[in-house]
Coordinates of C-alpha atoms in Angstrom, one line a residue:
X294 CA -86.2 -18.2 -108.9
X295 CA -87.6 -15.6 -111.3
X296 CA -90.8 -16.8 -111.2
X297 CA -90.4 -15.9 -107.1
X298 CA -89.9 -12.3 -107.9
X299 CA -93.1 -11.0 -108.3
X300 CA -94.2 -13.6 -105.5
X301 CA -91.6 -11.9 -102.6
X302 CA -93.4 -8.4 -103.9
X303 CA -96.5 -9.5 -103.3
X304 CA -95.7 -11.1 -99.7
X305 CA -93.9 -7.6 -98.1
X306 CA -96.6 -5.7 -99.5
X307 CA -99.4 -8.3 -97.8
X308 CA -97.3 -8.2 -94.4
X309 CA -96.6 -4.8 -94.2
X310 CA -96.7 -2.6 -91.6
X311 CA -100.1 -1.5 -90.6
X312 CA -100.7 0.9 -87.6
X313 CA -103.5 2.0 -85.7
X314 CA -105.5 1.7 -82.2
X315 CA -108.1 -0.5 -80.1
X316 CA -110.9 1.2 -80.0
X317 CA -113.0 -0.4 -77.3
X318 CA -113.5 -4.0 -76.1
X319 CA -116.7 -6.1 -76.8
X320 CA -117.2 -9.2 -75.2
X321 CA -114.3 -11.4 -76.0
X322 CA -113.1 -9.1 -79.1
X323 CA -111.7 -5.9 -79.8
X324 CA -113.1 -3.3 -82.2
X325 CA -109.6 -1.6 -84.0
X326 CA -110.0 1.3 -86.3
X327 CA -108.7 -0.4 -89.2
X328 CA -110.7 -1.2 -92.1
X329 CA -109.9 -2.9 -96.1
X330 CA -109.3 0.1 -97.2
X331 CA -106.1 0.5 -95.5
X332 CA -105.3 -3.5 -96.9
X333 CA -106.3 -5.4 -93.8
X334 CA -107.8 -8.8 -94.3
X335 CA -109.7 -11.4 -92.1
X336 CA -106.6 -13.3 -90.0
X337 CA -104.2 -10.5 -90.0
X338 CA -102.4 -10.1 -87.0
X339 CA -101.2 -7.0 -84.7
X340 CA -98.8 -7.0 -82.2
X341 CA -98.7 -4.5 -79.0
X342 CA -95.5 -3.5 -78.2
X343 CA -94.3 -2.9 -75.1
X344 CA -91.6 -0.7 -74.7
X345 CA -88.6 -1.1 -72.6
X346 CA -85.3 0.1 -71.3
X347 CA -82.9 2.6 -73.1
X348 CA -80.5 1.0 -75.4
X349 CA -77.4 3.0 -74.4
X350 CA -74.1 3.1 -77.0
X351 CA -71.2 2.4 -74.7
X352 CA -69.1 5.1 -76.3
X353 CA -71.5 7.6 -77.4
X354 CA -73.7 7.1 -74.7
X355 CA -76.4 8.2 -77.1
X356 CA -79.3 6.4 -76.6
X357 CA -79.7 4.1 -79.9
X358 CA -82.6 1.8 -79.6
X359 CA -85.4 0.7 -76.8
X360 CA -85.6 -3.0 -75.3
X361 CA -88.8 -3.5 -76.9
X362 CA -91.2 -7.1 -75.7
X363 CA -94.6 -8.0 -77.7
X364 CA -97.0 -8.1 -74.7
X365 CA -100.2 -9.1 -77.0
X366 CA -101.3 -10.0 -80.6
X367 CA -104.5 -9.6 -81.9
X368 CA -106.1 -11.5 -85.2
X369 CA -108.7 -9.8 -86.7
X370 CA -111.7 -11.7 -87.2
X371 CA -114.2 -9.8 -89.5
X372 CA -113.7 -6.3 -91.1
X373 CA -116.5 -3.8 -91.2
X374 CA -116.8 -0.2 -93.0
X375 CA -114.4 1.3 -91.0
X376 CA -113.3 -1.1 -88.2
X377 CA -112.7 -4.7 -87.3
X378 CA -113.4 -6.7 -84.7
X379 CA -110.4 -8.7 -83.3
X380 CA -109.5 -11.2 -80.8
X381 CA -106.9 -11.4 -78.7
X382 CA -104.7 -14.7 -79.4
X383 CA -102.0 -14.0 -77.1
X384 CA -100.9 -12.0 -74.2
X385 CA -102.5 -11.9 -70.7
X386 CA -104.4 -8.9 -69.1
X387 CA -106.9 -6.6 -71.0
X388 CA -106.2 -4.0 -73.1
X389 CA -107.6 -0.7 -73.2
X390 CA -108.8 1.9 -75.5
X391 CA -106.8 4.0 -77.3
X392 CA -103.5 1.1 -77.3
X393 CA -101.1 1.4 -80.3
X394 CA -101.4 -1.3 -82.6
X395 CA -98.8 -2.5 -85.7
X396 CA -99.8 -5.2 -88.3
X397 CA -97.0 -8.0 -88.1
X398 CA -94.6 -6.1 -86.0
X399 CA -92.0 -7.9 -84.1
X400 CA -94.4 -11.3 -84.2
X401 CA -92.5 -14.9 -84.0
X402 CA -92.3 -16.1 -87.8
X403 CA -91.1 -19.4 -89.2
X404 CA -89.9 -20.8 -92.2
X405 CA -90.6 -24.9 -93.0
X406 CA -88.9 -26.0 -96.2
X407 CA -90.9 -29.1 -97.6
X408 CA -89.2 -29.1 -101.0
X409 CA -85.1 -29.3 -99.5
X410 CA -84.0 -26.9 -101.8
X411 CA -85.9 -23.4 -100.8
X412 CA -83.0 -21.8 -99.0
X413 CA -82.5 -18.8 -101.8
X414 CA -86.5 -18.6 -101.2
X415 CA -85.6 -18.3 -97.0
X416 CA -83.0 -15.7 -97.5
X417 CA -85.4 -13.2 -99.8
X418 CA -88.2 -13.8 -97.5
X419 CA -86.3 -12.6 -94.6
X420 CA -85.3 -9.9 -96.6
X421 CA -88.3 -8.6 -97.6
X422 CA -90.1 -8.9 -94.6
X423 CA -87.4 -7.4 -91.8
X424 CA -90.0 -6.6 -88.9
X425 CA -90.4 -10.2 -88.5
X426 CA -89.0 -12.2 -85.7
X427 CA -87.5 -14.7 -87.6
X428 CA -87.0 -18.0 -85.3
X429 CA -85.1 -21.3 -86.0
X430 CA -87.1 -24.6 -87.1
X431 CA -86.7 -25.6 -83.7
X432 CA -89.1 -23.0 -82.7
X433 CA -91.9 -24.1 -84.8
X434 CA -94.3 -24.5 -81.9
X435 CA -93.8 -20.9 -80.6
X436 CA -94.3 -19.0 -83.6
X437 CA -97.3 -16.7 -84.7
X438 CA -96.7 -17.3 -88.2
X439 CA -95.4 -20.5 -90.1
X440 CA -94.5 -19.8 -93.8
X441 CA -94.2 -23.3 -95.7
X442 CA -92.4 -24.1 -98.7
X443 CA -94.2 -26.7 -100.7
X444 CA -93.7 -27.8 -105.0
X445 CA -97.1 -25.9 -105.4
X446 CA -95.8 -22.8 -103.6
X447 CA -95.7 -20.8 -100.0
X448 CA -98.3 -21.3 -98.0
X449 CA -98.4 -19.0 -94.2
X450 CA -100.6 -20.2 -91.4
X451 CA -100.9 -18.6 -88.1
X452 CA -100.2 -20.6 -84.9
X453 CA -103.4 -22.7 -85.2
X454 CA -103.1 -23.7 -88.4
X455 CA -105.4 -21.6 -89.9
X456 CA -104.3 -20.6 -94.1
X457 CA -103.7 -17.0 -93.9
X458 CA -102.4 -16.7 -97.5
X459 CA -100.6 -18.8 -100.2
X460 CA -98.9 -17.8 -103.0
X461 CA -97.7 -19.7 -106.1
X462 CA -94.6 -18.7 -108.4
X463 CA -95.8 -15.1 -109.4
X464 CA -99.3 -15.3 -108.0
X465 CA -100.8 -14.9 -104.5
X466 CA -103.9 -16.5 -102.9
X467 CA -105.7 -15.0 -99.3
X468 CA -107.8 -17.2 -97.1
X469 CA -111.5 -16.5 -97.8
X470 CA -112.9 -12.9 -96.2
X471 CA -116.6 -12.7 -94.9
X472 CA -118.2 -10.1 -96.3
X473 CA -122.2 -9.3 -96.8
X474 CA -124.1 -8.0 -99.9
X475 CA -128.0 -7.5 -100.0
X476 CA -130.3 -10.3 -101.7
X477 CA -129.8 -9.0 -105.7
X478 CA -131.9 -9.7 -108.7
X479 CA -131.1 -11.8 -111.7
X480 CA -128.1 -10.8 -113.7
X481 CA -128.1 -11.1 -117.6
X482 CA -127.2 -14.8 -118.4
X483 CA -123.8 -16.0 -119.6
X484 CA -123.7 -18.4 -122.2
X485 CA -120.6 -20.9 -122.5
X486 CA -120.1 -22.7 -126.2
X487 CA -121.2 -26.2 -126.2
X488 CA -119.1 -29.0 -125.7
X489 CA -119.8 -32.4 -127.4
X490 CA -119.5 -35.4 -125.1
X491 CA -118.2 -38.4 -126.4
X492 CA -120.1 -41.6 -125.1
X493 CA -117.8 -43.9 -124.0
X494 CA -117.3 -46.0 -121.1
X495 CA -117.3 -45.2 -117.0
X496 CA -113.5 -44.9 -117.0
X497 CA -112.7 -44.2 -120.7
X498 CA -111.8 -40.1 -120.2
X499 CA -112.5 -37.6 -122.4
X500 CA -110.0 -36.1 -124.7
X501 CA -108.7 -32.3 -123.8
X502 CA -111.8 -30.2 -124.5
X503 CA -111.8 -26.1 -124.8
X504 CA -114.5 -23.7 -123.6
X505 CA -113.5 -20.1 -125.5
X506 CA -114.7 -16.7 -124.7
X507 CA -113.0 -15.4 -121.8
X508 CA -110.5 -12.6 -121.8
X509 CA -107.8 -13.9 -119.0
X510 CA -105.2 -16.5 -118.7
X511 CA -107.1 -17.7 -115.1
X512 CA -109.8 -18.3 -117.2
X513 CA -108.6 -20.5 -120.1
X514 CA -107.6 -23.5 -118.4
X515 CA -107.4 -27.1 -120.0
X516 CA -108.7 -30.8 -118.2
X517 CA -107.2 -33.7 -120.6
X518 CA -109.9 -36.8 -120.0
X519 CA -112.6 -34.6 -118.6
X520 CA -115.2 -32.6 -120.6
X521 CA -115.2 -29.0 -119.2
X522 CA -119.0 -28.2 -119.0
X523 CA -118.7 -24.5 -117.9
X524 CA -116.5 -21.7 -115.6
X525 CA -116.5 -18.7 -113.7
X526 CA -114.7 -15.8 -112.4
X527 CA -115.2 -16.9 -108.6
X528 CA -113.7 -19.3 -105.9
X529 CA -116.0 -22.1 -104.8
X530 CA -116.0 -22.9 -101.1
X531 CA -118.9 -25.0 -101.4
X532 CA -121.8 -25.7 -103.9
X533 CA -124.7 -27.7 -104.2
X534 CA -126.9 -29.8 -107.1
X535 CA -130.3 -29.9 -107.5
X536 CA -132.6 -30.7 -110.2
X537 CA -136.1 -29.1 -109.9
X538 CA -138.6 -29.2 -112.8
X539 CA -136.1 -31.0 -115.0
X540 CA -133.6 -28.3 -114.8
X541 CA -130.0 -28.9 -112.7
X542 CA -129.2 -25.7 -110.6
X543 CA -125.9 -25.1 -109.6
X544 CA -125.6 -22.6 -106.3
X545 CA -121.7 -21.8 -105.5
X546 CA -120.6 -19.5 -102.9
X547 CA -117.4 -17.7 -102.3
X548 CA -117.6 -17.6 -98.7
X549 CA -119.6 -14.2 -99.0
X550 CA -122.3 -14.1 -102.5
X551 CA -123.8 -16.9 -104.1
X552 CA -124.4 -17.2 -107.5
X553 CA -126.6 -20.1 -109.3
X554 CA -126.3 -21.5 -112.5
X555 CA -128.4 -23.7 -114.7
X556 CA -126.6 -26.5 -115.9
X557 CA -126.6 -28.4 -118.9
X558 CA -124.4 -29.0 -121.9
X559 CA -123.3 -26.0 -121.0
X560 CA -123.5 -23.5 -117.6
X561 CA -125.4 -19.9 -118.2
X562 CA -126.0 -17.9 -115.0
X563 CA -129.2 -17.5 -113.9
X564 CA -129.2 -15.0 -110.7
X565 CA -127.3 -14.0 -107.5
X566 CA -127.8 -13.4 -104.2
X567 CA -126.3 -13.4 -100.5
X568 CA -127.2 -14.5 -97.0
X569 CA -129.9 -12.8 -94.8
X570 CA -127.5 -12.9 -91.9
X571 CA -124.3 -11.3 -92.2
X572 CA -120.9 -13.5 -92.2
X573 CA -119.3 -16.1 -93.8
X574 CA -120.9 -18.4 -95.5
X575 CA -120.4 -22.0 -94.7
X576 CA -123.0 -24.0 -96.7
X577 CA -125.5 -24.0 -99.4
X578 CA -128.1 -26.9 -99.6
X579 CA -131.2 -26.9 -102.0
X580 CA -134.9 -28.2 -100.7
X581 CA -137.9 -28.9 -102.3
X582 CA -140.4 -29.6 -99.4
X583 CA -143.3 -32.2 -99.9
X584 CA -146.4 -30.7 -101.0
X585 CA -144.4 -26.9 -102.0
X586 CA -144.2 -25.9 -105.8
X587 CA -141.6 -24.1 -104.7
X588 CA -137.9 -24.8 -105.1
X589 CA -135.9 -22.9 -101.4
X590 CA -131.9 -22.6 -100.6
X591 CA -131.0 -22.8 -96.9
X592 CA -127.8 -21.0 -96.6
X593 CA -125.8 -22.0 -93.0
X594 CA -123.7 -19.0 -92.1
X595 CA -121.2 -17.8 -89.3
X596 CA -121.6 -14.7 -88.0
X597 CA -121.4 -13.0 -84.6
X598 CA -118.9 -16.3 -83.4
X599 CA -122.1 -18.8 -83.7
X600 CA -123.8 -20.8 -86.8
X601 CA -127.1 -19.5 -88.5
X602 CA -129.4 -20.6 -91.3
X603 CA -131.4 -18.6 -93.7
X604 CA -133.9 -20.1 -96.1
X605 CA -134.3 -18.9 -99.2
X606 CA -136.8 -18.8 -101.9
X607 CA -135.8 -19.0 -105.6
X608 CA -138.1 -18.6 -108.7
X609 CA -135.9 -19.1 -111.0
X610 CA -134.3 -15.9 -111.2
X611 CA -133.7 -14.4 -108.4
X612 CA -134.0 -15.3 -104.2
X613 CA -136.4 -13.9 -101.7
X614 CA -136.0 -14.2 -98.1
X615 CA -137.9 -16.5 -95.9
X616 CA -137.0 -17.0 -92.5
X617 CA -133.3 -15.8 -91.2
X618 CA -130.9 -16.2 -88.8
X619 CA -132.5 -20.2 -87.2
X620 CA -129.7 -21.4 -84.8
X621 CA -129.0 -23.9 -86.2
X622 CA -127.2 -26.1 -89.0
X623 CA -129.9 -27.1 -91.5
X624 CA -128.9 -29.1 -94.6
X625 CA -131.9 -30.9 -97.1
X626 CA -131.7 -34.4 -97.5
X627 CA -133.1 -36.7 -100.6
X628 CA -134.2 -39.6 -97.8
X629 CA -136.6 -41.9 -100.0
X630 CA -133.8 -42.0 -103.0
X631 CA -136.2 -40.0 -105.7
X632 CA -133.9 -37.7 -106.7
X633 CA -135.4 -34.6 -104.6
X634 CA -134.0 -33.2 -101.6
X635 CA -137.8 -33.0 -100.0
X636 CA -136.3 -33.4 -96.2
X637 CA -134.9 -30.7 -94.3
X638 CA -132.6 -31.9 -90.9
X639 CA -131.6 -29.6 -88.2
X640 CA -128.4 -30.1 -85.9
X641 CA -127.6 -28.3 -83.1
X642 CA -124.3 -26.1 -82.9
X643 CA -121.9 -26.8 -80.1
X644 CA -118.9 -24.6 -79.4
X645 CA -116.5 -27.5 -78.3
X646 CA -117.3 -30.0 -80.8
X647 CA -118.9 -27.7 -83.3
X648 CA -121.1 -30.7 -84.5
X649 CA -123.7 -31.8 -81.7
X650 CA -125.7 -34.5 -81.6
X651 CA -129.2 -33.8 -81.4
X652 CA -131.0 -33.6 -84.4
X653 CA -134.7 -33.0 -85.8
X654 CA -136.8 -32.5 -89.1
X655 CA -138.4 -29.3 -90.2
X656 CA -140.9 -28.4 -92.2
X657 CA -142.7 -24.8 -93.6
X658 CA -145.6 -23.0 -92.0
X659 CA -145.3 -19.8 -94.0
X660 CA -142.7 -18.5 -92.5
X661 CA -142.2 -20.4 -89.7
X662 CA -139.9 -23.6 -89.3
X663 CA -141.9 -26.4 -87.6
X664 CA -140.4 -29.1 -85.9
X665 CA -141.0 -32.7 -85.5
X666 CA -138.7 -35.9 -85.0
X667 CA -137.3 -38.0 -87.4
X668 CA -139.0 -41.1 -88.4
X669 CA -135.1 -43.1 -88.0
X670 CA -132.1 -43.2 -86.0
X671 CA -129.1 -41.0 -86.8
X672 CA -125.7 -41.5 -85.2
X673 CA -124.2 -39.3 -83.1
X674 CA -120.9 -38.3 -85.4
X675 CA -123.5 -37.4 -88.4
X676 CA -123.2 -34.2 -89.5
X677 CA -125.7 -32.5 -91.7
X678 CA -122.8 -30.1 -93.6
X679 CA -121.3 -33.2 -95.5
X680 CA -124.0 -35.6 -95.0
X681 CA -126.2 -38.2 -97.2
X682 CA -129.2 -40.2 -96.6
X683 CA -128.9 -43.2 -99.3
X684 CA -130.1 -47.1 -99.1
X685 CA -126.9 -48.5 -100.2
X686 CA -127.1 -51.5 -98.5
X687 CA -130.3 -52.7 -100.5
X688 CA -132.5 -53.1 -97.0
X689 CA -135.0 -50.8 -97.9
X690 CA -133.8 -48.0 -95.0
X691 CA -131.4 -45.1 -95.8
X692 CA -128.1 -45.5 -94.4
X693 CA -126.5 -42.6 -92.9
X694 CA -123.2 -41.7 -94.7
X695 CA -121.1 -38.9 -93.9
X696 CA -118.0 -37.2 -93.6
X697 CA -116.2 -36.3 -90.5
X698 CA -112.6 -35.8 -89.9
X699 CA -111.4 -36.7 -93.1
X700 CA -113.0 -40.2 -92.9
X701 CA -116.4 -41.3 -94.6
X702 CA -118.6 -43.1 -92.7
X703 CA -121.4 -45.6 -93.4
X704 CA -124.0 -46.3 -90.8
X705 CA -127.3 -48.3 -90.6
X706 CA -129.0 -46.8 -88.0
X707 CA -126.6 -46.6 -85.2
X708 CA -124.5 -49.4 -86.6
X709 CA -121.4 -48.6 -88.2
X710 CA -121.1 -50.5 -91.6
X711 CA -117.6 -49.1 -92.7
X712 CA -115.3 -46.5 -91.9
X713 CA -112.7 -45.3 -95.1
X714 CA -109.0 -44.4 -94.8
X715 CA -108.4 -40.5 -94.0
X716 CA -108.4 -39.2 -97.2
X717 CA -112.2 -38.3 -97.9
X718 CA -114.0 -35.1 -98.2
X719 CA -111.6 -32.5 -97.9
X720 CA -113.1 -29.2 -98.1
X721 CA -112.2 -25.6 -98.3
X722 CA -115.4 -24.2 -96.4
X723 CA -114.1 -24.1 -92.6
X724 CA -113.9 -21.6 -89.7
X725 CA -111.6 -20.9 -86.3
X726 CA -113.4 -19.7 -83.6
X727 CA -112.7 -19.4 -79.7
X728 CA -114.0 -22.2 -78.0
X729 CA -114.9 -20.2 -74.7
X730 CA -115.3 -16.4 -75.2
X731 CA -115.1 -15.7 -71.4
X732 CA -112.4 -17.8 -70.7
X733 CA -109.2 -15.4 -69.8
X734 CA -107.4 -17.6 -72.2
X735 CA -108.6 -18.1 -75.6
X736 CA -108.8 -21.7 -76.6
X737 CA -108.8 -21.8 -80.6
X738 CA -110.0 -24.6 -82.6
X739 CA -111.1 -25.7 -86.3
X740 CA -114.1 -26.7 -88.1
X741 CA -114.2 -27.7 -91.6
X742 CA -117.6 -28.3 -93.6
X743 CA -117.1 -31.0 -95.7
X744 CA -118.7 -31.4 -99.3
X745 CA -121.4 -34.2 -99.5
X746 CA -121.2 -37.0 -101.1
X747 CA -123.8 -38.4 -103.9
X748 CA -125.2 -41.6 -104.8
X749 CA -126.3 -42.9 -107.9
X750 CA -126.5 -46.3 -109.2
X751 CA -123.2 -46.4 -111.8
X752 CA -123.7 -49.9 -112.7
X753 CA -127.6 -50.5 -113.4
X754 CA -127.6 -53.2 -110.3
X755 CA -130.6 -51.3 -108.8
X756 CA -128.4 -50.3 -105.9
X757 CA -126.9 -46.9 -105.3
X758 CA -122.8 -46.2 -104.9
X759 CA -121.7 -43.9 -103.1
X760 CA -119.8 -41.2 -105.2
X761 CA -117.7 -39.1 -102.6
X762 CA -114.5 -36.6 -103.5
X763 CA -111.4 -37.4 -101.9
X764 CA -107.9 -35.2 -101.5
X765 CA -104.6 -35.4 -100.9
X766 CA -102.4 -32.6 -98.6
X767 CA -99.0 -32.0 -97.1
X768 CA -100.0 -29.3 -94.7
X769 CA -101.7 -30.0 -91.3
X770 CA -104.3 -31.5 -93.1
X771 CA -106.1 -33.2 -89.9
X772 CA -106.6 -29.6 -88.2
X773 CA -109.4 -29.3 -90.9
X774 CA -108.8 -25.9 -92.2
X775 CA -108.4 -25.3 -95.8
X776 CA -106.1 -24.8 -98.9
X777 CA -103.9 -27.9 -98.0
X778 CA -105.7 -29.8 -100.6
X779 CA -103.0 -30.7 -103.6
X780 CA -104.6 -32.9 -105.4
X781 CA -108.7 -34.0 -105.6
X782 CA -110.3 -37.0 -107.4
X783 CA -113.6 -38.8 -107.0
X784 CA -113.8 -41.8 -105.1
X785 CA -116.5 -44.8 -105.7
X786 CA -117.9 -47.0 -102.9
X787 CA -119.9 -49.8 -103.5
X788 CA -121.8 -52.1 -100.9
X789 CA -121.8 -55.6 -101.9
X790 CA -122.1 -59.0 -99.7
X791 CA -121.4 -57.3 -96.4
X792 CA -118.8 -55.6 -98.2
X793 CA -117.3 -52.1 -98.9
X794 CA -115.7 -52.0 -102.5
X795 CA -113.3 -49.2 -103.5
X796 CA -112.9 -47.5 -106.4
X797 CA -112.2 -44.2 -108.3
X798 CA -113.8 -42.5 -111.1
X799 CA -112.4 -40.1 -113.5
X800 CA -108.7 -38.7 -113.3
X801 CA -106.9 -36.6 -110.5
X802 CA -107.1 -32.9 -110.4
X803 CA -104.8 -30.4 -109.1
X804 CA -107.1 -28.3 -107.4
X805 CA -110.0 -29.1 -105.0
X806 CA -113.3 -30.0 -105.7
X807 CA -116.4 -28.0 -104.0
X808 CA -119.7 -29.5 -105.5
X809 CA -120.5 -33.0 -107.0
X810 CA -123.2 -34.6 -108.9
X811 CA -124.4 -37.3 -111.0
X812 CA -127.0 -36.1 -113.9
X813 CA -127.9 -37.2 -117.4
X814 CA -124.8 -40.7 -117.5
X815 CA -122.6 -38.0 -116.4
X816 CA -120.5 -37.2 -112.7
X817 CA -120.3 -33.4 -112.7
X818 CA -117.8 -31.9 -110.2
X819 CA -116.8 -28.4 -109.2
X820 CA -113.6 -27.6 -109.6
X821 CA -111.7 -24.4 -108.3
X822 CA -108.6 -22.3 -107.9
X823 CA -108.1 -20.8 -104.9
X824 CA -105.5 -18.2 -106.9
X825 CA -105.9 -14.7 -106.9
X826 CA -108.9 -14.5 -104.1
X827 CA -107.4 -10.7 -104.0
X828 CA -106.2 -9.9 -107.5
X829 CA -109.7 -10.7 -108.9
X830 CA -108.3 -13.7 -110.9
X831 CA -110.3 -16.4 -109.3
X832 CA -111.8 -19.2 -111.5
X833 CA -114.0 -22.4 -110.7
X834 CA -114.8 -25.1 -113.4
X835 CA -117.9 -27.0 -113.9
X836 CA -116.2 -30.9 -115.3
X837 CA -117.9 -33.6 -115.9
X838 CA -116.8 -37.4 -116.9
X839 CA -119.2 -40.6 -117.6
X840 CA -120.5 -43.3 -116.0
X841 CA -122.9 -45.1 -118.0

């Protein structure tokens, strides 16, 4: 348990005692003047506290204690330079300005063993972390925080489900905070030694390779039977492929900046940027519209409790802004199977099932986004974040293949071909929201934006696979949010006789994957650690395997 030590430290100093006061309300949310600088984070959670009768000693009759009661607890949503906006995730009535406020004081906790042998773990969590109302495993469903004991670590979840942090022996994780930054020139490049490939066959692996010249331990990580192309000091929550003038771009978000990368034998960074609309960033997608020299980004962001897309122009270097803030997912699609994502799709936003079902093409005016119909039939369940247009099927239409729940599905038209086990697409770019903002009652739910898949043709048939990443969790994996991903590995689908064939490609990695591709006879995957999001540890890895 010495490897723990460092670990419990970490955890008392995370879930510490924070006070402070509701400033005002604001629609559904409340505005508390608490900030980073005093260590809040994005899902924190205060408690009011309510005080009650004297605590009298029967002897002394000194008065020892008060009957205190947690009437509300807030979770803050989105920290600001000096405040944050919260919302209130239980209690009933309002609460008004100027209320006392204490960061995890006197809320329900829990502790869920997964391993069977984490009881010396239990006992120094309780220890360290007094002010918690610790309840039995019985009370599971009552509790405002859940602390989980897994072989890869602790992981603590609030009463949705939502990954507040994790920590692994001696380390510690935090769930993803939204943050802004303003659109940034290029940055000097980074150059990472080359690394041979060997050419061998679609699932002969590559022998341990090494990519040298980075001062920390994060960053100095080995892949036995994949070639390690490139890395970088951040967490991926998503990422996207493109190639554009016969270079392949890399853009990779955090959740907050995005950084792009060119990407060949090796990665170098080519520039940096942000959002035009301030929040958390959900998705990046790249599009090259018909007719247009020009190469755009269109970044999907949440921010002020609804989805918004920027589009973004890149010259190679650096971003410019284009049109911000469009309500609505958008997502470009490579519909005609040339390798360019020339067709931009719309899909509405809708608060209960986050995904609607109305969807539309766009198109570039100067600044303006025109609209028009699509010249096929969508399904309803598509979904643009996670989606691919590809004719798999050899019928010269695109089918529509997407992921959605954990499932991938395969449509022609409004047909469904196939449907996989629940084990596809797995993604760490997700949000909890309040269903209905006026509603007395908050009603939280999940989204998750799932990574899309690819398709190339592995075999030289003329026909496309389907290259898609699946994962592996313990952890309330269908509730869609992220971090429950143990293990990640690349999944092949192949349409043949009216059939759906299974396979894999490549080995399994302990981490999840953000970003796939297939360039050049290779599959090239991001991978990431989620590690050290606060202690500036981070890492992602650009891998790649054959498949020619």
């Amino acid at each position: 348990m010495q490897g723990w030590a460092l670990s419990t430290a970490q955890i008392a100093k995370d879930f510490s005692s924070v006070s402070g006061y509701v400033v005002m309300a604001t629609g559904n949310e409340y505005i508390i003047d608490l900030d980073s600088a005093q260590g809040v984070a994005a899902g924190d959670l205060f408690s009011v506290v309510t005080k009650g009768g004297n605590i009298v000693h029967p002897v002394t009759k000194k008065i020892i204690g008060t009957l205190d009661t947690v009437s509300a607890v807030l979770k803050v949503t989105r920290i600001k330079s000096g405040y944050s906006y919260a919302v209130k995730v239980r209690g009933d009535g309002d609460l008004s300005a100027g209320t006392e406020i204490n960061r995890f004081d006197s809320v329900n906790a829990t502790f869920q063993d997964q391993t069977g042998n984490s009881e010396v773990l239990k006992a120094e969590l309780m220890a360290a972390l007094p002010r918690l109302q610790w309840q039995g495993d019985s009370k599971v469903a009552d509790a405002d925080l859940a602390f989980v004991a897994t072989a890869a670590g602790v992981q603590v979840r609030d009463s949705s489900g939502q990954l507040l942090r994790s920590y692994q022996a001696g380390q510690t994780i935090a769930a993803p905070v939204p943050s802004t930054m303003n659109l940034t020139a290029a940055v000097p490049q980074v150059a990472v030694p080359q690394v041979a490939m060997a050419q061998q066959g679609p699932v002969t692996y590559q022998s341990r390779s090494q990519v040298g010249g980075f001062g920390t331990s994060a960053l100095n990580m080995q892949f036995p039977r994949f070639v390690k192309v490139g890395q970088f000091d951040t967490t991926t929550v998503m990422s996207d492929f493109e190639k554009f003038n016969d270079q392949l771009y890399l853009a990779s978000t955090d959740g907050s900046a995005i950084k792009v990368y060119r990407v060949g034998e090796t990665i170098e960074l080519a520039g940096q940027g942000d959002s035009i609309t301030m929040g958390q960033i959900l998705s990046v997608s790249w599009w090259q519209p018909q007719g247009d020299p020009a190469l755009y980004l269109v970044v999907t962001v949440w921010g002020d409790d609804r989805v918004e897309s920027d589009i973004l122009r890149w010259d190679g270097q650096a971003f410019s802004a284009v049109k911000k803030g469009f309500n609505r997912f958008l997502a470009g699609f490579d519909a005609d199977g040339n390798g360019t994502s020339e067709l931009l799709i719309g899909q509405d936003f809708d608060r209960e099932m986050f995904y609607a079902s109305r969807f539309n093409a766009y198109s570039l005016n100067g600044d303006t986004l025109v609209r028009s119909e699509l010249q096929f039939k969508l399904p309803k369940l598509f979904r643009v974040i996670g989606g691919l247009l590809s004719d798999v099927t050899g019928d010269g239409q695109p089918e529509a293949i997407f992921i959605r729940n954990r499932r991938l599905y395969v449509y022609a038209g409004e047909n469904q071909l196939y449907k996989s086990s629940k084990e596809m697409g797995a993604s760490l770019s997700g949000v909890t929201y309040d269903i209905d903002p006026s509603a007395q009652n908050p009603m939280i739910t999940s989204a998750s934006c799932a990574v899309a898949p690819v398709a190339a043709d592995l075999d030289g048939d003329g026909k496309p696979e389907i290259v898609a990443i699946s994962a592996e969790g313990t952890y309330l994996q269908a509730v869609g949010v992220s971090s429950s991903i143990n293990k990640s590995w690349l999944s092949v689908l192949k349409y043949q006789d009216g059939m759906m064939m299974k396979g894999t490609l490549g080995d399994k990695l302990e981490r999840p994957i953000q970003g796939l591709a297939v360039d050049n006879g290779k599959a090239i995957m991001v991978a990431t650690d989620v590690a050290g999001i606060l202690d500036g540890a981070a890492a992602s890895y650009v891998l790649a395997v054959p498949v020619q």
